[in-house]
Coordinates of C-alpha atoms (C1' of nucleotides) in Angstrom, one line a residue:
Chain V
M1 CA 34.2 -64.0 26.9
T2 CA 36.3 -61.3 28.3
A3 CA 36.1 -59.7 24.8
T4 CA 32.3 -59.5 24.9
R5 CA 32.4 -58.2 28.4
K6 CA 34.7 -55.4 27.3
K7 CA 32.4 -54.5 24.5
A8 CA 29.4 -54.5 26.8
A9 CA 31.2 -52.3 29.2
K10 CA 31.8 -49.8 26.4
H11 CA 28.2 -48.6 26.6
A12 CA 26.7 -50.5 23.8
S13 CA 27.5 -53.2 21.3
P14 CA 29.3 -51.7 18.3
D15 CA 26.8 -53.2 15.7
L16 CA 27.6 -50.5 13.2
S17 CA 25.9 -49.8 10.0
H18 CA 25.0 -46.7 7.9
E19 CA 21.6 -46.7 9.7
T20 CA 22.8 -47.0 13.3
I21 CA 25.6 -44.4 12.7
C22 CA 23.3 -41.9 11.0
T23 CA 20.5 -42.3 13.6
A24 CA 23.0 -41.9 16.5
A25 CA 24.4 -38.9 14.8
L26 CA 21.0 -37.2 14.6
E27 CA 20.3 -38.0 18.3
L28 CA 23.7 -36.6 19.3
I29 CA 23.0 -33.4 17.4
D30 CA 19.5 -33.1 18.8
E31 CA 21.0 -33.4 22.3
E32 CA 24.2 -31.4 22.1
G33 CA 23.9 -29.2 19.1
L34 CA 25.7 -28.9 15.9
E35 CA 28.8 -27.1 17.2
A36 CA 29.3 -29.8 19.9
F37 CA 28.8 -32.7 17.6
S38 CA 32.0 -34.6 16.8
T39 CA 32.8 -38.0 15.3
R40 CA 34.7 -38.8 18.5
K41 CA 31.7 -38.3 20.7
L42 CA 29.6 -40.2 18.2
G43 CA 32.1 -43.1 18.6
R44 CA 31.7 -43.0 22.3
R45 CA 27.9 -43.2 22.0
L46 CA 28.2 -46.1 19.6
G47 CA 30.7 -47.9 21.7
C48 CA 33.4 -47.9 19.2
E49 CA 36.5 -45.9 18.2
A50 CA 35.6 -42.8 16.3
M51 CA 37.7 -44.1 13.4
A52 CA 35.3 -47.0 12.9
I53 CA 32.8 -44.5 11.5
Y54 CA 35.2 -43.8 8.6
W55 CA 34.7 -47.3 7.3
Y56 CA 31.1 -46.4 6.6
Y57 CA 31.3 -42.7 5.8
P58 CA 34.4 -41.2 4.1
S59 CA 34.1 -38.0 6.1
K60 CA 32.1 -36.1 8.7
D61 CA 30.8 -34.0 5.8
V62 CA 29.2 -36.9 4.0
L63 CA 27.8 -38.2 7.3
L64 CA 26.0 -34.9 7.7
D65 CA 24.7 -35.2 4.2
A66 CA 23.2 -38.5 5.3
V67 CA 21.5 -36.8 8.3
V68 CA 20.0 -34.2 5.9
E69 CA 18.7 -37.1 3.8
K70 CA 17.2 -38.8 6.8
L71 CA 15.3 -35.7 7.7
M72 CA 14.1 -35.0 4.2
V73 CA 12.9 -38.5 3.7
G74 CA 10.9 -38.0 6.9
V75 CA 9.3 -35.0 5.3
G76 CA 8.6 -37.0 2.2
V77 CA 6.8 -39.7 4.2
A78 CA 4.8 -37.1 6.1
I79 CA 3.3 -35.6 3.0
A80 CA 2.9 -39.0 1.2
D81 CA 0.2 -39.7 3.9
K82 CA -1.9 -36.9 2.6
A83 CA -1.5 -38.2 -1.0
S84 CA -3.2 -35.3 -2.7
D85 CA -2.6 -35.0 -6.5
D86 CA -3.0 -31.3 -6.4
W87 CA 0.4 -29.7 -6.6
I88 CA -0.5 -26.6 -4.7
S89 CA -1.9 -28.4 -1.7
T90 CA 1.1 -30.8 -1.8
L91 CA 3.4 -27.8 -1.6
R92 CA 1.4 -26.5 1.3
D93 CA 1.7 -29.8 3.2
L94 CA 5.3 -29.9 2.4
A95 CA 5.9 -26.4 3.7
H96 CA 4.2 -27.2 7.0
A97 CA 6.0 -30.6 7.3
Y98 CA 9.3 -28.9 6.6
R99 CA 8.7 -26.3 9.3
R100 CA 7.7 -29.1 11.7
V101 CA 11.2 -30.6 11.3
A102 CA 12.6 -27.3 12.5
H103 CA 10.5 -27.7 15.7
E104 CA 11.2 -31.4 16.2
H105 CA 15.0 -31.0 15.5
P106 CA 15.8 -27.4 16.3
K107 CA 19.5 -28.1 16.6
A108 CA 19.8 -30.2 13.4
F109 CA 17.6 -28.0 11.2
P110 CA 20.3 -25.5 10.2
L111 CA 21.9 -28.4 8.3
L112 CA 18.8 -28.5 6.0
A113 CA 18.8 -24.8 5.3
T114 CA 22.6 -24.6 4.9
R115 CA 23.6 -27.6 2.8
R116 CA 22.9 -28.5 -0.7
F117 CA 20.8 -31.6 -1.3
A118 CA 23.5 -34.1 -2.3
S119 CA 22.2 -37.6 -1.8
E120 CA 20.0 -40.3 -3.4
G121 CA 17.1 -39.8 -1.0
T122 CA 16.9 -36.0 -1.3
F123 CA 17.0 -36.3 -5.1
A124 CA 14.3 -38.9 -5.0
F125 CA 12.2 -36.6 -2.9
L126 CA 12.6 -33.7 -5.4
D127 CA 11.9 -36.1 -8.3
Q128 CA 8.6 -37.1 -6.7
L129 CA 7.6 -33.5 -6.1
F130 CA 8.4 -32.3 -9.6
A131 CA 6.8 -35.4 -11.2
L132 CA 3.5 -34.4 -9.6
A133 CA 3.8 -30.8 -10.9
R134 CA 4.3 -32.1 -14.4
E135 CA 1.3 -34.5 -14.1
Q136 CA -0.7 -31.4 -13.3
G137 CA 0.5 -29.7 -16.5
I138 CA 2.7 -27.2 -14.7
D139 CA 5.7 -26.5 -16.8
D140 CA 9.3 -26.8 -15.5
K141 CA 9.9 -23.1 -15.4
L142 CA 6.9 -22.4 -13.2
T143 CA 7.7 -25.4 -11.1
A144 CA 11.3 -24.2 -10.6
K145 CA 10.2 -20.7 -9.7
F146 CA 7.6 -21.5 -7.1
Y147 CA 9.7 -24.3 -5.6
R148 CA 12.5 -21.9 -5.1
V149 CA 10.3 -19.1 -3.8
V150 CA 8.4 -21.3 -1.4
S151 CA 11.3 -23.4 -0.2
S152 CA 13.4 -20.2 0.4
Y153 CA 10.6 -18.7 2.5
C154 CA 10.2 -21.8 4.6
S155 CA 14.0 -22.2 5.2
G156 CA 14.4 -18.6 6.1
F157 CA 11.3 -18.5 8.3
A158 CA 12.3 -21.6 10.3
L159 CA 15.8 -20.4 10.7
N160 CA 14.6 -17.1 12.0
E161 CA 12.5 -18.9 14.6
L162 CA 15.5 -21.0 15.7
A163 CA 18.1 -18.2 15.8
A164 CA 17.6 -18.7 19.4
P165 CA 18.8 -17.9 22.9
R166 CA 22.4 -19.1 22.6
G167 CA 22.9 -19.3 26.3
P168 CA 23.7 -16.1 28.3
Q169 CA 23.5 -14.0 25.2
D170 CA 19.9 -13.7 26.0
L171 CA 20.8 -11.2 28.7
R172 CA 22.7 -9.2 26.2
T173 CA 19.7 -9.0 23.8
A174 CA 17.3 -8.3 26.7
A175 CA 19.4 -5.3 27.6
L176 CA 19.5 -4.1 24.0
R177 CA 15.7 -4.4 23.7
K178 CA 15.3 -2.1 26.6
R179 CA 17.5 0.5 24.9
F180 CA 15.7 0.3 21.6
P181 CA 12.0 0.5 22.5
R182 CA 10.8 0.4 18.9
V183 CA 12.5 -2.9 18.4
E184 CA 10.9 -4.1 21.6
S185 CA 7.4 -3.2 20.6
V186 CA 7.6 -4.7 17.2
S187 CA 9.3 -7.8 18.5
E188 CA 6.3 -8.4 20.8
W189 CA 4.4 -9.4 17.7
L190 CA 7.0 -12.0 16.9
E191 CA 6.5 -14.1 20.0
P192 CA 6.2 -17.8 19.3
K193 CA 2.4 -17.8 19.7
Y194 CA 2.0 -15.5 16.7
L195 CA 4.4 -17.4 14.4
D196 CA 2.0 -20.0 13.1
E197 CA -0.2 -17.3 11.8
I198 CA 2.5 -15.2 10.3
F199 CA 4.1 -18.3 8.6
T200 CA 0.7 -19.3 7.1
F201 CA 0.0 -15.8 5.9
G202 CA 3.3 -15.6 4.0
L203 CA 2.9 -19.1 2.6
E204 CA -0.7 -18.5 1.4
L205 CA 0.5 -15.3 -0.3
Q206 CA 2.8 -17.4 -2.4
L207 CA 0.4 -20.3 -3.1
A208 CA -2.3 -17.8 -4.1
A209 CA 0.1 -16.4 -6.7
L210 CA 0.8 -19.9 -7.9
E211 CA -2.9 -20.6 -8.3
R212 CA -3.3 -17.5 -10.4
A213 CA -0.3 -18.5 -12.5
T214 CA -1.6 -22.0 -13.2
R215 CA -5.0 -20.5 -14.3
T216 CA -3.3 -18.0 -16.6
E217 CA -1.2 -20.7 -18.2
P218 CA -3.3 -23.9 -18.0
A219 CA -2.4 -27.4 -18.9
S220 CA -1.0 -27.6 -22.4
Chain W
M1 CA 65.3 -2.8 17.7
T2 CA 65.4 -6.6 17.5
A3 CA 61.9 -6.5 19.1
T4 CA 60.4 -4.3 16.4
R5 CA 62.1 -6.4 13.7
K6 CA 60.5 -9.5 15.1
K7 CA 57.1 -7.9 15.1
A8 CA 57.6 -6.7 11.5
A9 CA 58.6 -10.2 10.5
K10 CA 55.4 -11.5 11.9
H11 CA 53.5 -10.3 8.9
A12 CA 52.1 -7.0 10.3
S13 CA 52.3 -4.7 13.3
P14 CA 49.9 -6.0 16.0
D15 CA 48.1 -2.6 16.3
L16 CA 45.0 -4.4 17.7
S17 CA 41.6 -2.9 18.1
H18 CA 38.0 -4.0 17.8
E19 CA 38.0 -2.6 14.3
T20 CA 41.2 -4.2 13.0
I21 CA 40.3 -7.6 14.5
C22 CA 36.8 -7.6 13.2
T23 CA 37.9 -6.5 9.7
A24 CA 40.6 -9.1 9.6
A25 CA 38.1 -11.7 10.8
L26 CA 35.8 -10.9 7.9
E27 CA 38.6 -11.0 5.4
L28 CA 39.8 -14.4 6.7
I29 CA 36.2 -15.8 6.5
D30 CA 35.9 -14.4 3.0
E31 CA 39.1 -16.1 1.9
E32 CA 39.0 -19.4 3.7
G33 CA 35.3 -20.0 4.7
L34 CA 33.5 -20.3 8.0
E35 CA 34.6 -23.8 8.8
A36 CA 38.3 -23.0 8.3
F37 CA 38.1 -19.8 10.3
S38 CA 39.9 -19.9 13.6
T39 CA 41.1 -17.5 16.2
R40 CA 44.6 -19.0 15.8
K41 CA 44.7 -18.2 12.1
L42 CA 43.3 -14.8 12.8
G43 CA 46.2 -14.2 15.3
R44 CA 48.7 -15.2 12.6
R45 CA 47.1 -12.8 10.2
L46 CA 47.2 -10.0 12.7
G47 CA 50.8 -10.7 13.7
C48 CA 49.9 -11.6 17.3
E49 CA 49.2 -14.5 19.5
A50 CA 45.7 -15.8 19.1
M51 CA 45.1 -15.2 22.7
A52 CA 45.6 -11.4 22.3
I53 CA 42.2 -11.4 20.6
Y54 CA 40.6 -12.4 23.9
W55 CA 41.5 -9.1 25.4
Y56 CA 39.1 -7.4 22.9
Y57 CA 36.4 -10.1 22.5
P58 CA 35.5 -12.5 25.3
S59 CA 35.0 -15.4 22.8
K60 CA 34.9 -16.4 19.2
D61 CA 31.1 -16.3 19.4
V62 CA 31.0 -12.7 20.3
L63 CA 33.6 -11.9 17.6
L64 CA 31.3 -13.5 15.1
D65 CA 28.4 -11.3 16.4
A66 CA 30.6 -8.4 15.7
V67 CA 31.2 -9.6 12.1
V68 CA 27.4 -9.9 11.7
E69 CA 27.0 -6.4 13.0
K70 CA 29.6 -5.1 10.5
L71 CA 27.8 -6.6 7.6
M72 CA 24.4 -5.4 8.7
V73 CA 25.7 -1.8 9.3
G74 CA 26.9 -2.0 5.7
V75 CA 23.4 -2.9 4.6
G76 CA 22.0 0.0 6.6
V77 CA 24.4 2.4 5.0
A78 CA 23.6 1.1 1.5
I79 CA 19.9 1.8 1.9
A80 CA 20.4 5.1 3.7
D81 CA 21.8 6.4 0.4
K82 CA 18.4 6.0 -1.2
A83 CA 16.8 7.8 1.7
S84 CA 13.2 7.1 0.7
D85 CA 10.6 7.7 3.3
D86 CA 8.3 5.1 1.8
W87 CA 8.5 2.0 3.9
I88 CA 7.7 -0.4 1.1
S89 CA 10.4 0.9 -1.2
T90 CA 12.8 0.9 1.8
L91 CA 12.0 -2.7 2.4
R92 CA 12.6 -3.4 -1.3
D93 CA 16.0 -1.7 -1.2
L94 CA 16.8 -3.5 1.9
A95 CA 16.0 -6.9 0.5
H96 CA 18.2 -6.3 -2.6
A97 CA 21.0 -4.9 -0.4
Y98 CA 20.8 -7.9 1.9
R99 CA 21.0 -10.3 -1.0
R100 CA 24.0 -8.3 -2.3
V101 CA 25.8 -9.1 0.9
A102 CA 25.3 -12.8 0.1
H103 CA 27.0 -12.2 -3.3
E104 CA 29.8 -10.1 -1.9
H105 CA 30.5 -12.3 1.1
P106 CA 29.3 -15.7 0.1
K107 CA 31.3 -17.5 2.8
A108 CA 30.3 -15.1 5.6
F109 CA 26.7 -14.8 4.7
P110 CA 25.4 -17.9 6.5
L111 CA 26.3 -16.1 9.7
L112 CA 23.7 -13.5 9.0
A113 CA 21.0 -16.1 8.3
T114 CA 21.9 -18.3 11.2
R115 CA 22.6 -16.0 14.1
R116 CA 20.3 -13.9 16.1
F117 CA 21.0 -10.1 15.9
A118 CA 22.7 -9.5 19.2
S119 CA 24.6 -6.2 19.1
E120 CA 24.2 -2.5 19.3
G121 CA 24.6 -1.9 15.6
T122 CA 22.1 -4.5 14.5
F123 CA 19.5 -3.2 17.0
A124 CA 20.1 0.3 15.8
F125 CA 19.5 -0.9 12.3
L126 CA 16.2 -2.4 13.2
D127 CA 15.2 0.6 15.2
Q128 CA 15.7 2.8 12.2
L129 CA 13.7 0.5 10.0
F130 CA 10.8 0.2 12.4
A131 CA 10.8 3.9 13.1
L132 CA 10.2 4.6 9.5
A133 CA 7.3 2.2 9.4
R134 CA 5.7 4.0 12.4
E135 CA 6.1 7.4 10.7
Q136 CA 4.2 6.0 7.8
G137 CA 1.3 5.0 10.1
I138 CA 2.0 1.3 9.8
D139 CA 1.2 -0.4 13.1
D140 CA 3.6 -2.6 15.0
K141 CA 1.7 -5.8 14.2
L142 CA 1.8 -5.2 10.5
T143 CA 5.4 -4.1 10.6
A144 CA 6.4 -7.3 12.5
K145 CA 4.5 -9.5 10.1
F146 CA 5.9 -8.2 6.9
Y147 CA 9.4 -7.7 8.3
R148 CA 9.4 -11.4 9.3
V149 CA 7.9 -12.6 6.0
V150 CA 10.2 -10.5 3.8
S151 CA 13.4 -11.1 5.8
S152 CA 12.7 -14.8 6.0
Y153 CA 12.3 -15.0 2.3
C154 CA 15.5 -13.1 1.6
S155 CA 17.6 -15.2 4.1
G156 CA 16.3 -18.4 2.7
F157 CA 16.7 -17.4 -0.9
A158 CA 20.2 -16.2 -0.5
L159 CA 21.2 -19.3 1.5
N160 CA 19.8 -21.5 -1.3
E161 CA 21.9 -19.6 -3.8
L162 CA 24.9 -20.2 -1.8
A163 CA 24.4 -23.8 -0.7
A164 CA 27.1 -24.3 -3.2
P165 CA 29.6 -26.6 -4.8
R166 CA 31.4 -27.8 -1.7
G167 CA 34.4 -29.0 -3.6
P168 CA 34.3 -32.5 -5.2
Q169 CA 30.7 -33.1 -4.0
D170 CA 29.7 -31.4 -7.2
L171 CA 30.6 -34.6 -9.0
R172 CA 28.3 -36.5 -6.7
T173 CA 25.4 -34.2 -7.4
A174 CA 26.1 -34.2 -11.1
A175 CA 25.9 -37.9 -11.2
L176 CA 22.6 -37.8 -9.2
R177 CA 21.1 -35.2 -11.6
K178 CA 21.7 -37.6 -14.5
R179 CA 19.8 -40.3 -12.6
F180 CA 16.9 -38.1 -11.8
P181 CA 16.0 -36.3 -15.1
R182 CA 13.0 -34.5 -13.7
V183 CA 15.2 -32.8 -11.1
E184 CA 17.7 -32.0 -13.9
S185 CA 15.1 -30.4 -16.1
V186 CA 13.6 -28.3 -13.4
S187 CA 17.0 -27.3 -12.0
E188 CA 17.9 -25.8 -15.4
W189 CA 15.5 -23.0 -14.6
L190 CA 17.4 -22.4 -11.3
E191 CA 20.7 -21.5 -13.0
P192 CA 22.3 -18.2 -11.7
K193 CA 21.1 -16.2 -14.7
Y194 CA 17.5 -16.7 -13.7
L195 CA 17.8 -16.0 -10.0
D196 CA 17.5 -12.3 -10.1
E197 CA 14.2 -12.6 -11.8
I198 CA 12.9 -15.3 -9.5
F199 CA 14.1 -13.4 -6.4
T200 CA 12.4 -10.2 -7.5
F201 CA 9.2 -12.0 -8.4
G202 CA 8.9 -13.5 -4.9
L203 CA 9.8 -10.2 -3.3
E204 CA 7.3 -8.2 -5.2
L205 CA 4.6 -10.7 -4.4
Q206 CA 5.1 -9.9 -0.7
L207 CA 5.5 -6.1 -1.2
A208 CA 2.2 -6.0 -3.2
A209 CA 0.5 -7.7 -0.3
L210 CA 1.9 -5.1 2.0
E211 CA 0.7 -2.4 -0.2
R212 CA -2.8 -3.8 -0.1
A213 CA -2.6 -4.2 3.7
T214 CA -1.6 -0.6 4.2
R215 CA -4.5 0.6 2.0
T216 CA -7.0 -1.5 3.9
E217 CA -5.8 -0.2 7.2
P218 CA -4.6 3.3 6.6
A219 CA -2.7 5.6 8.9
S220 CA -4.7 6.1 12.1
Chain C
dA1 C1' 35.5 -57.1 6.0
dC2 C1' 35.6 -54.5 9.8
dC3 C1' 37.7 -52.2 13.6
dT4 C1' 41.7 -50.4 16.7
dG5 C1' 45.4 -47.3 18.3
dA6 C1' 48.8 -44.3 17.7
dA7 C1' 50.0 -40.3 15.4
dC8 C1' 49.5 -35.6 12.9
dA9 C1' 48.1 -31.2 12.6
dC10 C1' 45.0 -28.8 14.3
dC11 C1' 41.1 -26.4 17.6
dG12 C1' 38.9 -22.6 21.7
dT13 C1' 39.9 -21.1 26.1
dT14 C1' 42.2 -20.4 30.8
dC15 C1' 45.6 -18.5 33.4
dA16 C1' 49.8 -17.1 35.3
dA17 C1' 53.3 -14.3 33.8
dG18 C1' 55.5 -10.7 31.4
dT19 C1' 55.9 -5.5 29.8
Chain G
dA1 C1' 46.5 -1.8 29.9
dC2 C1' 47.8 -5.0 26.7
dC3 C1' 50.0 -9.1 25.2
dT4 C1' 52.7 -13.7 25.6
dG5 C1' 53.3 -18.7 26.3
dA6 C1' 52.4 -22.8 28.3
dA7 C1' 48.9 -25.8 29.2
dC8 C1' 44.2 -28.3 29.0
dA9 C1' 40.9 -30.6 26.9
dC10 C1' 39.5 -31.2 22.8
dC11 C1' 39.0 -31.7 17.2
dG12 C1' 39.0 -34.5 11.9
dT13 C1' 41.6 -37.6 9.5
dT14 C1' 45.5 -40.9 8.0
dC15 C1' 47.5 -45.1 8.2
dA16 C1' 49.6 -49.2 9.7
dA17 C1' 48.2 -52.9 12.3
dG18 C1' 45.1 -56.2 14.2
dT19 C1' 41.1 -59.8 13.9

DNA sequence: ACCTGAACACCGTTCAAGT
DNA sequence: ACCTGAACACCGTTCAAGT
């Protein structure tokens, strides 16, 4: 009785699992940012000692891999709804869904761009994508090439969008912009309202090239 | 006498300055990685208390901005040697020089891709680049668009290259690749030896589009 | 099987004090 | 002006111990 009361007083029932820990981790990152995220704070949020987490995940690093997986599985689900069997339009949907993650989880997104895919779910995701390419008669080399080019572009673009006002630094950059008017005048065209258009422009450039490449070298 | 001896015993003479601190910081990051980098280790390397650094830089964050600046100024110098007045070929040289930083400073590079430019030197760098575009009669909007597209691509590509064997994880991914043969067979085309070609392919795609755009909308 | 608690070896940063 | 040293409020992780 007193035991259960104590637990309740500790913010939440422990009720730990890979799922609850990983979900809480993403929430904490969303709220406080990657720098501020710690296993100790996560413990507090889950109502347990930080060390309890280590029974489920061997290290913070592996936990972060799980968060990456969670986000990428979300992307996979998002494009599965469309369910096109055209690889080019799948890649297009994927690119937009990936960028949407950056907008929905701005503080967690750098994980995706920075860490190697290293989990079951992320590999399953890639497997699905590459399987579709092969069904379309696109060979592995072309698949690899365009996957790398498109995914690099998307990662970099989203990261650029998010390399954001880190607090009072904004004042510093504002002062610098005044002193470098050419940077100022070009930067005006990089305001958020223009970014959808620019992103799509660059993406379509690549997809058009893919289309040309698949026509030149058709299904074997 | 005993005082100087003590100092000498502490690895190096303090001899602090913005330059020495920033240079040592980059060296330390190159050697030990971003995660392991700390102001306390930096102090040890410089032969001073960690807190001495705070007289020159108000925070670790600002020091890292200075490291970013140092690297970007290096990129600026590298392309200044070429000294072409054609914006497209300058952008090409820039892209390759930027990626070279990723190879020369693999552990520091994520800073460049992750942090907003926020210092004198980085702004001067952009100013120079944008000035050249204007001299060529390329308007601010087109400059902004292609700068963003190309720089995003380069950041993302280099980051992908570097999202690297984080120690024993390599075993985990090796096991996963076995279980997902389609990922395996596509990944073979993403080995380091192919990456120069893929990078150049994607880059030239974008530069060709820029060339078309400047012909359509010539100098005013 | 699952979780706690103390302990270890670290962090960034503040601030009073020294020279 | 430049640097030290103690202190504060944190970290990730190990490990013996509890239930």
